[in-house]
JSON list of C-alpha atoms in Angstrom, two decimals:
[
{"chain": "A", "resi": 1, "resn": "SER", "atom": "CA", "xyz": [99.39, 97.55, 126.19]},
{"chain": "A", "resi": 2, "resn": "VAL", "atom": "CA", "xyz": [101.89, 100.13, 124.86]},
{"chain": "A", "resi": 3, "resn": "ASP", "atom": "CA", "xyz": [104.52, 97.51, 124.36]},
{"chain": "A", "resi": 4, "resn": "PHE", "atom": "CA", "xyz": [102.32, 95.37, 122.23]},
{"chain": "A", "resi": 5, "resn": "MET", "atom": "CA", "xyz": [101.42, 98.43, 120.02]},
{"chain": "A", "resi": 6, "resn": "ILE", "atom": "CA", "xyz": [105.04, 99.30, 119.64]},
{"chain": "A", "resi": 7, "resn": "ASN", "atom": "CA", "xyz": [105.94, 95.70, 118.64]},
{"chain": "A", "resi": 8, "resn": "MET", "atom": "CA", "xyz": [103.09, 95.78, 116.13]},
{"chain": "A", "resi": 9, "resn": "VAL", "atom": "CA", "xyz": [104.34, 99.09, 114.51]},
{"chain": "A", "resi": 10, "resn": "ASN", "atom": "CA", "xyz": [107.80, 97.85, 114.49]},
{"chain": "A", "resi": 11, "resn": "GLU", "atom": "CA", "xyz": [106.77, 94.75, 112.51]},
{"chain": "A", "resi": 12, "resn": "HIS", "atom": "CA", "xyz": [105.03, 96.80, 109.84]},
{"chain": "A", "resi": 13, "resn": "LEU", "atom": "CA", "xyz": [107.45, 99.61, 109.45]},
{"chain": "A", "resi": 14, "resn": "ALA", "atom": "CA", "xyz": [109.98, 99.45, 106.62]},
{"chain": "A", "resi": 15, "resn": "ASP", "atom": "CA", "xyz": [112.52, 101.99, 105.37]},
{"chain": "A", "resi": 16, "resn": "SER", "atom": "CA", "xyz": [112.61, 100.40, 101.77]},
{"chain": "A", "resi": 17, "resn": "GLN", "atom": "CA", "xyz": [110.66, 98.09, 99.53]},
{"chain": "A", "resi": 18, "resn": "HIS", "atom": "CA", "xyz": [113.26, 95.48, 100.16]},
{"chain": "A", "resi": 19, "resn": "GLU", "atom": "CA", "xyz": [112.72, 95.63, 103.93]},
{"chain": "A", "resi": 20, "resn": "LYS", "atom": "CA", "xyz": [108.82, 95.55, 103.37]},
{"chain": "A", "resi": 21, "resn": "ASP", "atom": "CA", "xyz": [109.35, 92.45, 101.24]},
{"chain": "A", "resi": 22, "resn": "CYS", "atom": "CA", "xyz": [111.36, 90.88, 104.00]},
{"chain": "A", "resi": 23, "resn": "ASN", "atom": "CA", "xyz": [108.82, 91.73, 106.68]},
{"chain": "A", "resi": 24, "resn": "ASP", "atom": "CA", "xyz": [106.08, 90.35, 104.39]},
{"chain": "A", "resi": 25, "resn": "ILE", "atom": "CA", "xyz": [107.91, 87.11, 104.01]},
{"chain": "A", "resi": 26, "resn": "ILE", "atom": "CA", "xyz": [108.44, 86.75, 107.81]},
{"chain": "A", "resi": 27, "resn": "GLN", "atom": "CA", "xyz": [104.78, 87.51, 108.50]},
{"chain": "A", "resi": 28, "resn": "ALA", "atom": "CA", "xyz": [103.66, 84.96, 105.80]},
{"chain": "A", "resi": 29, "resn": "ILE", "atom": "CA", "xyz": [105.87, 82.16, 107.40]},
{"chain": "A", "resi": 30, "resn": "LYS", "atom": "CA", "xyz": [104.59, 83.16, 110.92]},
{"chain": "A", "resi": 31, "resn": "ARG", "atom": "CA", "xyz": [100.87, 82.88, 109.65]},
{"chain": "A", "resi": 32, "resn": "LYS", "atom": "CA", "xyz": [101.67, 79.35, 108.54]},
{"chain": "A", "resi": 33, "resn": "GLY", "atom": "CA", "xyz": [102.96, 78.34, 112.07]},
{"chain": "A", "resi": 34, "resn": "GLY", "atom": "CA", "xyz": [106.63, 79.19, 111.55]},
{"chain": "A", "resi": 35, "resn": "SER", "atom": "CA", "xyz": [107.28, 76.82, 108.61]},
{"chain": "A", "resi": 36, "resn": "VAL", "atom": "CA", "xyz": [105.98, 77.00, 105.06]},
{"chain": "A", "resi": 37, "resn": "SER", "atom": "CA", "xyz": [106.67, 75.30, 101.76]},
{"chain": "A", "resi": 38, "resn": "LYS", "atom": "CA", "xyz": [108.04, 77.38, 98.87]},
{"chain": "A", "resi": 39, "resn": "THR", "atom": "CA", "xyz": [104.70, 76.97, 96.95]},
{"chain": "A", "resi": 40, "resn": "ASP", "atom": "CA", "xyz": [102.68, 78.27, 99.87]},
{"chain": "A", "resi": 41, "resn": "LEU", "atom": "CA", "xyz": [105.10, 81.14, 100.47]},
{"chain": "A", "resi": 42, "resn": "CYS", "atom": "CA", "xyz": [104.97, 82.11, 96.75]},
{"chain": "A", "resi": 43, "resn": "ARG", "atom": "CA", "xyz": [101.10, 82.02, 97.00]},
{"chain": "A", "resi": 44, "resn": "SER", "atom": "CA", "xyz": [101.10, 84.23, 100.08]},
{"chain": "A", "resi": 45, "resn": "THR", "atom": "CA", "xyz": [103.50, 86.73, 98.52]},
{"chain": "A", "resi": 46, "resn": "GLN", "atom": "CA", "xyz": [102.05, 86.99, 94.97]},
{"chain": "A", "resi": 47, "resn": "ARG", "atom": "CA", "xyz": [102.42, 90.66, 94.87]},
{"chain": "A", "resi": 48, "resn": "MET", "atom": "CA", "xyz": [106.23, 90.24, 94.66]},
{"chain": "A", "resi": 49, "resn": "ASP", "atom": "CA", "xyz": [107.90, 89.19, 91.49]},
{"chain": "A", "resi": 50, "resn": "THR", "atom": "CA", "xyz": [110.40, 86.12, 91.58]},
{"chain": "A", "resi": 51, "resn": "LYS", "atom": "CA", "xyz": [113.46, 88.41, 91.75]},
{"chain": "A", "resi": 52, "resn": "GLN", "atom": "CA", "xyz": [112.11, 90.47, 94.65]},
{"chain": "A", "resi": 53, "resn": "ARG", "atom": "CA", "xyz": [110.97, 87.41, 96.62]},
{"chain": "A", "resi": 54, "resn": "ASP", "atom": "CA", "xyz": [114.33, 85.52, 96.12]},
{"chain": "A", "resi": 55, "resn": "ALA", "atom": "CA", "xyz": [116.29, 88.72, 97.05]},
{"chain": "A", "resi": 56, "resn": "ALA", "atom": "CA", "xyz": [114.22, 89.15, 100.25]},
{"chain": "A", "resi": 57, "resn": "ILE", "atom": "CA", "xyz": [114.59, 85.31, 101.03]},
{"chain": "A", "resi": 58, "resn": "LEU", "atom": "CA", "xyz": [118.34, 85.37, 100.46]},
{"chain": "A", "resi": 59, "resn": "SER", "atom": "CA", "xyz": [118.69, 88.42, 102.74]},
{"chain": "A", "resi": 60, "resn": "LEU", "atom": "CA", "xyz": [116.67, 86.75, 105.54]},
{"chain": "A", "resi": 61, "resn": "ILE", "atom": "CA", "xyz": [118.83, 83.62, 105.28]},
{"chain": "A", "resi": 62, "resn": "ASN", "atom": "CA", "xyz": [121.93, 85.68, 105.47]},
{"chain": "A", "resi": 63, "resn": "GLN", "atom": "CA", "xyz": [120.64, 87.52, 108.57]},
{"chain": "A", "resi": 64, "resn": "ASP", "atom": "CA", "xyz": [119.93, 84.05, 110.18]},
{"chain": "A", "resi": 65, "resn": "LYS", "atom": "CA", "xyz": [116.21, 85.03, 110.45]},
{"chain": "A", "resi": 66, "resn": "ILE", "atom": "CA", "xyz": [115.04, 81.98, 108.21]},
{"chain": "A", "resi": 67, "resn": "MET", "atom": "CA", "xyz": [116.44, 78.69, 107.16]},
{"chain": "A", "resi": 68, "resn": "VAL", "atom": "CA", "xyz": [115.86, 76.62, 104.16]},
{"chain": "A", "resi": 69, "resn": "ASP", "atom": "CA", "xyz": [115.41, 72.72, 104.30]},
{"chain": "A", "resi": 70, "resn": "ALA", "atom": "CA", "xyz": [114.19, 70.14, 101.77]},
{"chain": "A", "resi": 71, "resn": "GLU", "atom": "CA", "xyz": [111.10, 68.17, 102.59]},
{"chain": "A", "resi": 72, "resn": "GLN", "atom": "CA", "xyz": [110.93, 64.36, 101.84]},
{"chain": "A", "resi": 73, "resn": "GLY", "atom": "CA", "xyz": [109.50, 63.26, 98.61]},
{"chain": "A", "resi": 74, "resn": "GLY", "atom": "CA", "xyz": [106.10, 61.37, 98.52]},
{"chain": "A", "resi": 75, "resn": "LYS", "atom": "CA", "xyz": [105.70, 57.64, 98.84]},
{"chain": "A", "resi": 76, "resn": "GLY", "atom": "CA", "xyz": [107.01, 57.24, 95.30]},
{"chain": "A", "resi": 77, "resn": "GLY", "atom": "CA", "xyz": [110.18, 59.15, 96.14]},
{"chain": "A", "resi": 78, "resn": "GLY", "atom": "CA", "xyz": [108.93, 62.15, 94.26]},
{"chain": "A", "resi": 79, "resn": "ARG", "atom": "CA", "xyz": [110.43, 65.58, 93.85]},
{"chain": "A", "resi": 80, "resn": "ARG", "atom": "CA", "xyz": [111.57, 67.03, 97.20]},
{"chain": "A", "resi": 81, "resn": "GLY", "atom": "CA", "xyz": [110.14, 70.44, 98.08]},
{"chain": "A", "resi": 82, "resn": "ILE", "atom": "CA", "xyz": [111.66, 73.39, 99.71]},
{"chain": "A", "resi": 83, "resn": "ILE", "atom": "CA", "xyz": [110.61, 74.47, 103.17]},
{"chain": "A", "resi": 84, "resn": "TYR", "atom": "CA", "xyz": [111.29, 77.89, 104.83]},
{"chain": "A", "resi": 85, "resn": "SER", "atom": "CA", "xyz": [111.27, 78.11, 108.70]},
{"chain": "A", "resi": 86, "resn": "ILE", "atom": "CA", "xyz": [111.64, 80.95, 111.23]},
{"chain": "A", "resi": 87, "resn": "LEU", "atom": "CA", "xyz": [114.92, 80.98, 113.15]},
{"chain": "A", "resi": 88, "resn": "LYS", "atom": "CA", "xyz": [114.36, 84.05, 115.32]},
{"chain": "A", "resi": 89, "resn": "ASP", "atom": "CA", "xyz": [112.57, 87.36, 115.47]}
]
């Protein structure tokens, strides 16, 4: 339908590189079911350097579009990982 096409176009339009980075991060999290580990997000957005990725993530957190949480460590109480989740579209 026309509404579907408009939504698809809006998801992929960006006025700046920063907006494109933010859109790419949102799409990467959505592809993983709405929640993704930091490691998987970095793999999904390899074209961005760390500074770009961190700036986009911080921007999305400040806009209340994603949230950050810590996952539990393994059985041995290993290092806790970081999880990013979608809050709203």
